[in-house]
Amino acid sequence: MGEMNNDRGEQSYKKANIVVVGNSGVGKSTLINSVFQADNLALTGVGESTTKELRVYENKELGFRLIDTIGFEPGFFNQNNAIKSIRKWSKESIKNNDEDRQIHMIWYCIDGTSRKMFRKNIDLLARSMTVWKSVPIIVVITKSYSKPERTENVEMVYRAFQSHKKLWANLKAVIPVVSKTYKIDEDSNINVVPDGLGELLAETEKYIPEGLVASVKDIASYQLQQKRILAHSVVGSSVLAGITVGLTPIPFADGALLTPLEVGLIKGLSKIYNVEYDNNTEFIQTIVNAGAAGIIGKTALSGLKAVPGINIAGDVLNAIVAGSIIAALGEGCVYIFEQIYLGNKKTTDIEWVKKILESKAAESLSGQMENIAADFIKRKAGGKVSAKDMLSIILRNIKK
Ligand SMILES: Nc1nc2c(ncn2[C@@H]2O[C@H](COP(=O)(O)OP(=O)(O)OP(=O)(O)O)[C@@H](O)[C@H]2O)c(=O)[nH]1
Ligand SMILES: [Mg+2]
């Protein structure tokens, strides 16, 4: 069970179904787009409810489906239409002999910019949740633009849950997230970059029922592959964040502006590969030291200098450099974390970490800056180049 062959004879696995619920406009669809790294996979919008019924999203890579739902607020006669349509979707499967439509997890989204609503929303969830008595819940605090408020918001959510005994047992994690770059101020170009996605994916993977992968022949390699996909998704969102930082008109001569991103990247990867984060200061410091402020940063800059007669505007050049640095660091880190996860190396192997970042990460970068710049110029001839376009140019070249 669980293991199937599709009509092309490829093996596919039974996937976990995760429903994404929360009030209208909270950012469910935006979050789904960001997990799948797509712009317009799930329609998003302002004002009237954008997602009309239930929609199921999946891709080849990830071992779970995300089910987008309409706003969670009760409709006529206090019926919760989101829950109604999810149940309908599940029931249809029984008719169709399709066992694949059980709900395995709930992502409950609440809006980080309206904390006054937390308790009310969680009471609402408690009333509706009698349908799924023992399904794990992860609370996603969307639009967590204000860093100082994040810890307090997480605590508020936990407190609100404590008064609902049955829900409390199912609550697995509370994670503040920024799904998409948020412009605080159009004029000064101050941005809050995407954050928290790595943590969300790592926690999700932890609480997906074991049974779903238990039927896979080679569990170990399946799990490693899953981790690699999650890790690359985290690297991708960090690179995008790096591009955004680069585009702000602030000179980043010493690369220190990228340090928070680098730390966030390492934290996300630590979660995914079950590597202890808190007591590994030297390990983390070694990685950060090799990043934008170190060998990788230097390699990126000297790589660009080697490009003759480069004609790219300064902020864009910054964006390309920043993104490439994070991409190279990310690729090096994925390798390092994987080796530690597999038990081949330890976080105390500091010299080895340095060597990997110098050889693998920095070297892959030195040859590629020229190609990245060339691809960029080619792409620019066809019109405006978005941050997403830069992301794909960078990842394409760094992964080589
Ligand atoms: N910049 C930024 N905007 C966000 C973020 N999350 C949500 N938004 C914005 O909030 C609005 C609503 O987001 P949606 O994803 O459509 O919300 P939804 O929960 O799917 O709404 P319904 O489909 O109506 O239930 C959109 O304008 C989004 O761009 C974020 O992390 N960053
Ligand atoms: Mg929506």
Coordinates of C-alpha atoms and ligand atoms in Angstrom, one line a residue:
M1 CA 0.0 0.0 0.0
G2 CA 1.0 3.5 -0.4
E3 CA 3.4 2.7 -3.3
M4 CA 2.0 3.1 -6.7
N5 CA 3.0 3.1 -10.3
N6 CA 1.7 5.7 -12.6
D7 CA 1.0 5.1 -16.3
R8 CA 4.5 5.8 -17.3
G9 CA 5.7 3.1 -14.9
E10 CA 7.4 5.6 -12.6
Q11 CA 7.1 5.0 -8.9
S12 CA 5.1 7.4 -6.9
Y13 CA 4.3 7.5 -3.2
K14 CA 1.3 8.2 -1.1
K15 CA 1.3 11.8 -0.1
A16 CA 0.2 13.5 3.1
N17 CA -2.6 16.0 2.7
I18 CA -2.2 19.3 4.5
V19 CA -5.2 21.7 4.7
V20 CA -4.3 25.3 4.9
V21 CA -7.1 27.2 6.8
G22 CA -7.6 30.7 8.2
N23 CA -9.6 33.8 7.7
S24 CA -9.9 35.4 4.3
G25 CA -7.0 37.6 3.4
V26 CA -4.7 36.1 6.0
G27 CA -2.3 35.0 3.3
K28 CA -3.0 31.3 2.8
S29 CA -2.6 31.4 -1.0
T30 CA 0.5 33.6 -0.7
L31 CA 2.1 31.0 1.6
I32 CA 1.3 28.1 -0.7
N33 CA 2.9 30.0 -3.6
S34 CA 6.0 30.5 -1.6
V35 CA 6.3 26.9 -0.6
F36 CA 6.0 25.8 -4.2
Q37 CA 8.2 28.8 -5.3
A38 CA 5.6 29.9 -7.8
D39 CA 4.2 33.3 -8.5
N40 CA 0.7 32.5 -9.5
L41 CA 0.0 28.9 -8.6
A42 CA -2.7 29.9 -6.1
L43 CA -4.5 33.1 -6.9
T44 CA -4.0 35.8 -4.2
G45 CA -5.7 39.1 -3.7
V46 CA -7.0 41.9 -1.6
G47 CA -10.6 42.6 -0.5
E48 CA -13.2 40.0 -1.4
S49 CA -12.4 36.4 -0.8
T50 CA -10.0 35.3 -3.5
T51 CA -10.0 31.5 -3.1
K52 CA -13.5 30.4 -4.0
E53 CA -13.6 26.8 -3.2
L54 CA -11.0 24.2 -2.3
R55 CA -7.9 23.7 -4.4
V56 CA -5.3 21.1 -4.2
Y57 CA -1.7 21.8 -5.0
E58 CA 1.2 19.5 -5.4
N59 CA 4.4 19.0 -7.3
K60 CA 6.6 16.1 -8.2
E61 CA 9.2 16.9 -5.5
L62 CA 7.4 17.4 -2.3
G63 CA 5.9 14.5 -0.3
F64 CA 2.8 16.5 0.7
R65 CA -0.1 18.2 -0.9
L66 CA -1.3 21.6 0.2
I67 CA -5.1 22.2 0.1
D68 CA -6.1 25.8 -0.2
T69 CA -9.5 26.7 1.2
I70 CA -11.9 29.6 1.3
G71 CA -11.8 31.9 4.3
F72 CA -12.5 30.2 7.6
E73 CA -15.1 32.7 9.0
P74 CA -18.5 31.1 9.5
G75 CA -21.0 31.6 6.8
F76 CA -24.9 31.4 6.8
F77 CA -26.3 29.5 9.8
N78 CA -22.9 29.4 11.3
Q79 CA -21.7 26.8 8.9
N80 CA -18.0 26.8 8.3
N81 CA -17.7 26.5 4.5
A82 CA -14.1 25.8 4.5
I83 CA -14.6 22.7 6.7
K84 CA -17.6 21.7 4.7
S85 CA -15.7 21.7 1.4
I86 CA -12.8 19.8 2.9
R87 CA -15.1 17.1 4.2
K88 CA -16.8 16.9 0.9
W89 CA -13.5 16.5 -0.9
S90 CA -12.5 13.7 1.6
K91 CA -15.9 11.9 1.2
E92 CA -15.7 11.9 -2.6
S93 CA -12.7 9.7 -2.3
I94 CA -14.7 7.0 -0.7
K95 CA -17.0 7.0 -3.6
N96 CA -14.1 6.9 -6.0
N97 CA -12.3 4.2 -4.2
D98 CA -9.4 6.6 -3.6
E99 CA -7.9 6.2 -0.1
D100 CA -5.6 9.1 -0.7
R101 CA -7.8 11.9 0.7
Q102 CA -7.5 11.7 4.4
I103 CA -6.4 14.9 6.2
H104 CA -3.0 14.4 7.8
M105 CA -2.2 17.9 9.1
I106 CA -3.6 21.4 9.5
W107 CA -1.8 24.6 8.9
Y108 CA -3.8 27.2 10.7
C109 CA -2.9 30.7 9.5
I110 CA -3.5 33.7 11.7
D111 CA -2.5 37.3 10.7
G112 CA 0.5 38.5 12.6
T113 CA -0.5 42.1 12.1
S114 CA -3.8 41.8 14.0
R115 CA -2.9 40.1 17.3
K116 CA -6.1 41.4 18.9
M117 CA -7.8 38.7 16.9
F118 CA -5.6 35.7 18.0
R119 CA -7.8 34.5 20.8
K120 CA -11.0 34.9 18.8
N121 CA -9.6 33.0 15.9
I122 CA -8.3 30.2 18.0
D123 CA -11.7 29.9 19.7
L124 CA -13.2 29.7 16.3
L125 CA -10.8 27.0 15.3
A126 CA -11.6 25.0 18.5
R127 CA -15.3 25.1 17.6
S128 CA -14.7 23.8 14.1
M129 CA -12.1 21.3 14.8
T130 CA -14.4 18.6 16.3
V131 CA -14.2 17.0 12.9
W132 CA -10.6 16.2 13.1
K133 CA -10.0 15.1 16.6
S134 CA -6.4 14.0 16.5
V135 CA -4.9 15.7 13.4
P136 CA -1.7 17.6 14.2
I137 CA -1.9 21.4 13.9
I138 CA 0.8 23.8 13.0
V139 CA -0.1 27.5 13.6
V140 CA 1.4 29.8 11.0
I141 CA 1.6 33.4 12.0
T142 CA 1.5 35.0 8.6
K143 CA 2.7 38.6 7.8
S144 CA 5.1 38.5 10.7
Y145 CA 6.8 41.6 9.4
S146 CA 7.8 42.9 12.8
K147 CA 10.7 41.0 14.1
P148 CA 10.5 42.3 17.7
E149 CA 6.8 41.2 17.9
R150 CA 7.4 37.6 16.8
T151 CA 8.3 36.0 20.1
E152 CA 5.4 37.6 21.9
N153 CA 3.0 36.6 19.2
V154 CA 4.1 33.0 19.5
E155 CA 3.6 33.1 23.2
M156 CA 0.1 34.7 22.8
V157 CA -0.9 31.8 20.5
Y158 CA 0.3 29.2 23.0
R159 CA -1.6 30.9 25.8
A160 CA -4.8 31.0 23.7
F161 CA -4.5 27.3 22.9
Q162 CA -4.1 26.3 26.5
S163 CA -7.7 27.0 27.3
H164 CA -8.8 24.4 24.7
K165 CA -7.6 21.0 26.0
K166 CA -8.4 19.0 23.0
L167 CA -6.7 21.4 20.6
W168 CA -3.7 21.8 22.9
A169 CA -2.8 18.1 22.5
N170 CA -2.7 18.5 18.7
L171 CA -0.7 21.7 18.6
K172 CA 2.8 20.9 17.3
A173 CA 4.4 24.2 16.5
V174 CA 3.8 27.9 16.1
I175 CA 5.8 29.5 13.4
P176 CA 6.0 33.2 12.4
V177 CA 6.4 33.5 8.6
V178 CA 6.9 36.1 6.0
S179 CA 5.9 34.5 2.7
K180 CA 6.7 37.3 0.3
T181 CA 8.9 40.4 0.4
Y182 CA 7.0 43.2 2.1
K183 CA 7.8 46.8 1.3
I184 CA 7.5 48.8 4.5
D185 CA 8.0 52.1 2.7
E186 CA 7.8 52.4 -1.1
D187 CA 10.1 55.5 -1.2
S188 CA 13.0 54.4 0.9
N189 CA 12.7 50.8 -0.4
I190 CA 12.9 49.2 3.0
N191 CA 11.9 45.6 2.8
V192 CA 11.1 42.7 5.0
V193 CA 12.4 39.6 3.3
P194 CA 10.8 36.1 3.4
D195 CA 11.4 34.2 6.6
G196 CA 10.3 31.2 8.5
L197 CA 9.6 28.9 5.6
G198 CA 12.5 26.6 6.4
E199 CA 11.3 26.1 10.0
L200 CA 7.7 25.5 8.8
L201 CA 8.8 22.8 6.3
A202 CA 11.0 21.1 8.8
E203 CA 8.3 21.0 11.5
T204 CA 5.8 19.8 8.9
E205 CA 8.0 17.0 7.9
K206 CA 8.4 16.0 11.5
Y207 CA 4.7 15.5 12.1
I208 CA 3.7 13.9 8.9
P209 CA 2.6 10.3 9.9
E210 CA 5.4 7.8 9.5
G211 CA 3.1 5.4 7.8
L212 CA 3.1 7.5 4.7
V213 CA 6.7 6.7 3.9
A214 CA 6.8 3.4 5.6
S215 CA 5.8 1.5 2.5
V216 CA 8.6 3.0 0.5
K217 CA 11.3 0.4 -0.2
D218 CA 14.3 2.5 0.7
I219 CA 13.0 4.8 3.4
A220 CA 16.5 6.2 4.2
S221 CA 17.1 7.3 0.7
Y222 CA 13.5 8.6 0.4
Q223 CA 13.9 10.7 3.5
L224 CA 17.3 12.0 2.4
Q225 CA 15.8 13.0 -0.9
Q226 CA 12.9 14.8 0.9
K227 CA 15.3 16.7 3.1
R228 CA 17.3 17.7 0.1
I229 CA 14.2 19.1 -1.6
L230 CA 13.2 21.0 1.5
A231 CA 16.8 22.3 1.9
H232 CA 16.9 23.6 -1.7
S233 CA 13.6 25.3 -1.1
V234 CA 15.1 27.1 1.9
V235 CA 18.2 28.0 -0.1
G236 CA 16.0 29.4 -2.8
S237 CA 14.0 31.6 -0.5
S238 CA 17.2 32.8 1.1
V239 CA 18.7 33.7 -2.3
L240 CA 15.6 35.6 -3.2
A241 CA 15.9 37.5 0.1
G242 CA 19.6 38.2 -0.7
I243 CA 18.6 39.6 -4.0
T244 CA 16.1 41.9 -2.3
V245 CA 18.7 43.1 0.2
G246 CA 21.1 43.7 -2.7
L247 CA 18.5 45.8 -4.5
T248 CA 18.1 48.2 -1.6
P249 CA 20.2 51.3 -2.1
I250 CA 22.5 50.6 0.8
P251 CA 26.1 49.9 0.1
F252 CA 27.1 46.5 1.5
A253 CA 30.8 46.9 1.4
D254 CA 31.6 44.3 4.1
G255 CA 28.7 41.9 3.5
A256 CA 27.5 42.3 7.1
L257 CA 24.0 43.1 5.8
L258 CA 23.7 39.5 4.7
T259 CA 24.6 38.0 8.0
P260 CA 21.0 37.7 9.3
L261 CA 20.1 35.9 6.1
E262 CA 23.0 33.6 6.5
V263 CA 22.1 32.8 10.1
G264 CA 18.5 32.2 9.1
L265 CA 19.6 29.9 6.3
I266 CA 21.8 27.9 8.7
K267 CA 19.0 27.7 11.3
G268 CA 16.5 26.4 8.7
L269 CA 19.0 23.7 7.5
S270 CA 19.7 22.7 11.1
K271 CA 16.1 22.0 11.6
I272 CA 15.7 20.1 8.4
Y273 CA 18.8 17.9 9.0
N274 CA 18.2 17.6 12.8
V275 CA 21.5 19.2 13.6
E276 CA 21.7 20.9 17.0
Y277 CA 21.7 24.7 16.5
D278 CA 21.9 26.3 19.9
N279 CA 25.2 24.7 21.1
N280 CA 27.1 24.9 17.9
T281 CA 28.3 28.5 18.0
E282 CA 31.7 27.7 16.5
F283 CA 30.3 25.6 13.7
I284 CA 27.8 28.4 12.8
Q285 CA 30.4 31.1 13.1
T286 CA 32.7 29.2 10.8
I287 CA 30.0 29.1 8.1
V288 CA 29.1 32.8 8.5
N289 CA 32.8 33.8 8.4
A290 CA 33.2 32.0 5.1
G291 CA 30.1 33.8 3.6
A292 CA 29.5 37.3 2.4
A293 CA 32.2 38.7 4.7
G294 CA 34.7 36.0 3.9
I295 CA 36.0 33.8 1.1
I296 CA 32.7 33.4 -0.7
G297 CA 32.1 37.1 -0.8
K298 CA 35.6 37.8 -2.0
T299 CA 35.3 35.2 -4.7
A300 CA 32.0 36.6 -6.0
L301 CA 33.4 40.1 -6.2
S302 CA 36.7 39.1 -7.9
G303 CA 34.7 36.9 -10.3
L304 CA 32.8 39.9 -11.4
K305 CA 35.8 42.0 -11.8
A306 CA 37.1 39.5 -14.3
V307 CA 34.1 40.2 -16.6
P308 CA 35.3 42.7 -19.2
G309 CA 33.3 45.9 -19.7
I310 CA 30.4 44.9 -17.6
N311 CA 27.4 47.2 -18.0
I312 CA 24.9 46.6 -15.2
A313 CA 23.5 49.2 -12.9
G314 CA 25.0 49.3 -9.4
D315 CA 22.0 48.1 -7.4
V316 CA 21.3 45.3 -9.8
L317 CA 25.0 44.3 -9.6
N318 CA 24.7 44.2 -5.8
A319 CA 21.6 42.0 -6.1
I320 CA 23.4 39.6 -8.4
V321 CA 26.4 39.4 -6.1
A322 CA 24.3 39.1 -2.9
G323 CA 22.2 36.4 -4.4
S324 CA 25.2 34.4 -5.8
I325 CA 26.9 34.5 -2.4
I326 CA 23.9 33.1 -0.6
A327 CA 23.4 30.5 -3.3
A328 CA 27.0 29.3 -3.1
L329 CA 27.0 29.3 0.6
G330 CA 23.6 27.5 0.6
E331 CA 24.9 24.8 -1.8
G332 CA 28.0 24.3 0.4
C333 CA 25.9 24.1 3.5
V334 CA 23.5 21.6 2.1
Y335 CA 26.4 19.3 1.4
I336 CA 27.9 19.9 4.9
F337 CA 24.5 19.3 6.7
E338 CA 23.9 16.2 4.7
Q339 CA 27.2 14.7 5.6
I340 CA 26.6 15.4 9.3
Y341 CA 23.0 14.0 9.1
L342 CA 24.4 10.8 7.5
G343 CA 26.9 10.5 10.4
N344 CA 30.0 10.8 8.1
K345 CA 31.1 14.1 9.8
K346 CA 30.5 16.1 12.9
T347 CA 29.8 19.8 13.6
T348 CA 33.1 19.8 15.5
D349 CA 35.0 19.0 12.3
I350 CA 35.7 22.8 11.9
E351 CA 38.6 22.4 9.5
W352 CA 36.6 20.2 7.2
V353 CA 33.8 22.7 7.2
K354 CA 36.2 25.5 6.2
K355 CA 37.7 23.3 3.5
I356 CA 34.3 22.4 2.0
L357 CA 33.2 26.1 1.9
E358 CA 36.5 27.1 0.4
S359 CA 36.8 24.4 -2.2
K360 CA 33.2 23.5 -3.1
A361 CA 31.4 26.7 -2.5
A362 CA 34.0 29.3 -3.4
E363 CA 35.3 27.4 -6.4
S364 CA 31.9 26.8 -7.9
L365 CA 31.3 30.5 -7.7
S366 CA 34.6 31.8 -9.2
G367 CA 33.9 30.3 -12.6
Q368 CA 30.2 31.2 -12.6
M369 CA 30.0 34.9 -12.0
E370 CA 30.9 35.6 -15.6
N371 CA 28.1 33.2 -16.8
I372 CA 25.6 34.7 -14.4
A373 CA 26.4 38.2 -15.6
A374 CA 26.2 37.1 -19.2
D375 CA 22.8 35.4 -18.7
F376 CA 21.5 38.5 -17.0
I377 CA 22.5 40.7 -19.8
K378 CA 20.9 38.3 -22.3
R379 CA 17.7 38.3 -20.3
K380 CA 17.7 42.0 -20.0
A381 CA 17.7 42.4 -23.7
G382 CA 14.2 40.8 -23.6
G383 CA 12.8 43.3 -21.1
K384 CA 12.7 44.0 -17.4
V385 CA 14.4 41.4 -15.2
S386 CA 12.4 40.6 -12.0
A387 CA 14.0 39.3 -8.8
K388 CA 12.5 35.9 -9.6
D389 CA 14.3 35.9 -13.0
M390 CA 17.5 36.7 -11.2
L391 CA 16.9 33.9 -8.8
S392 CA 16.5 31.4 -11.6
I393 CA 19.6 32.7 -13.4
I394 CA 21.7 32.4 -10.3
L395 CA 20.5 29.0 -9.2
R396 CA 20.9 27.6 -12.7
N397 CA 24.5 28.6 -12.8
I398 CA 25.5 27.9 -9.2
K399 CA 24.0 24.4 -9.2
K400 CA 26.2 23.4 -12.2
Ligands
LIG1 N1 4.1 41.3 1.1 C1 3.4 40.3 1.6 N2 2.1 40.3 1.4 C2 1.4 39.2 1.9 C3 2.0 38.2 2.6 N3 1.0 37.3 3.0 C4 -0.2 37.8 2.5 N4 0.1 39.0 1.8 C5 -0.9 39.8 1.1 O1 -2.2 39.7 1.7 C6 -3.2 39.7 0.7 C7 -4.1 38.4 0.9 O2 -3.3 37.3 0.7 P1 -4.0 35.9 0.1 O3 -2.8 34.9 0.0 O4 -4.8 36.1 -1.1 O5 -4.9 35.5 1.3 P2 -5.9 34.3 1.5 O6 -5.8 33.8 2.9 O7 -5.6 33.2 0.4 O8 -7.3 34.9 1.2 P3 -8.7 34.2 0.6 O9 -8.3 33.4 -0.6 O10 -9.5 35.4 0.4 O11 -9.2 33.4 1.8 C8 -2.5 39.7 -0.6 O12 -2.5 41.0 -1.1 C9 -1.1 39.2 -0.3 O13 -0.2 39.8 -1.2 C10 3.4 38.3 2.8 O14 4.0 37.4 3.5 N5 4.1 39.3 2.3
MG2 MG -6.7 32.4 -1.0

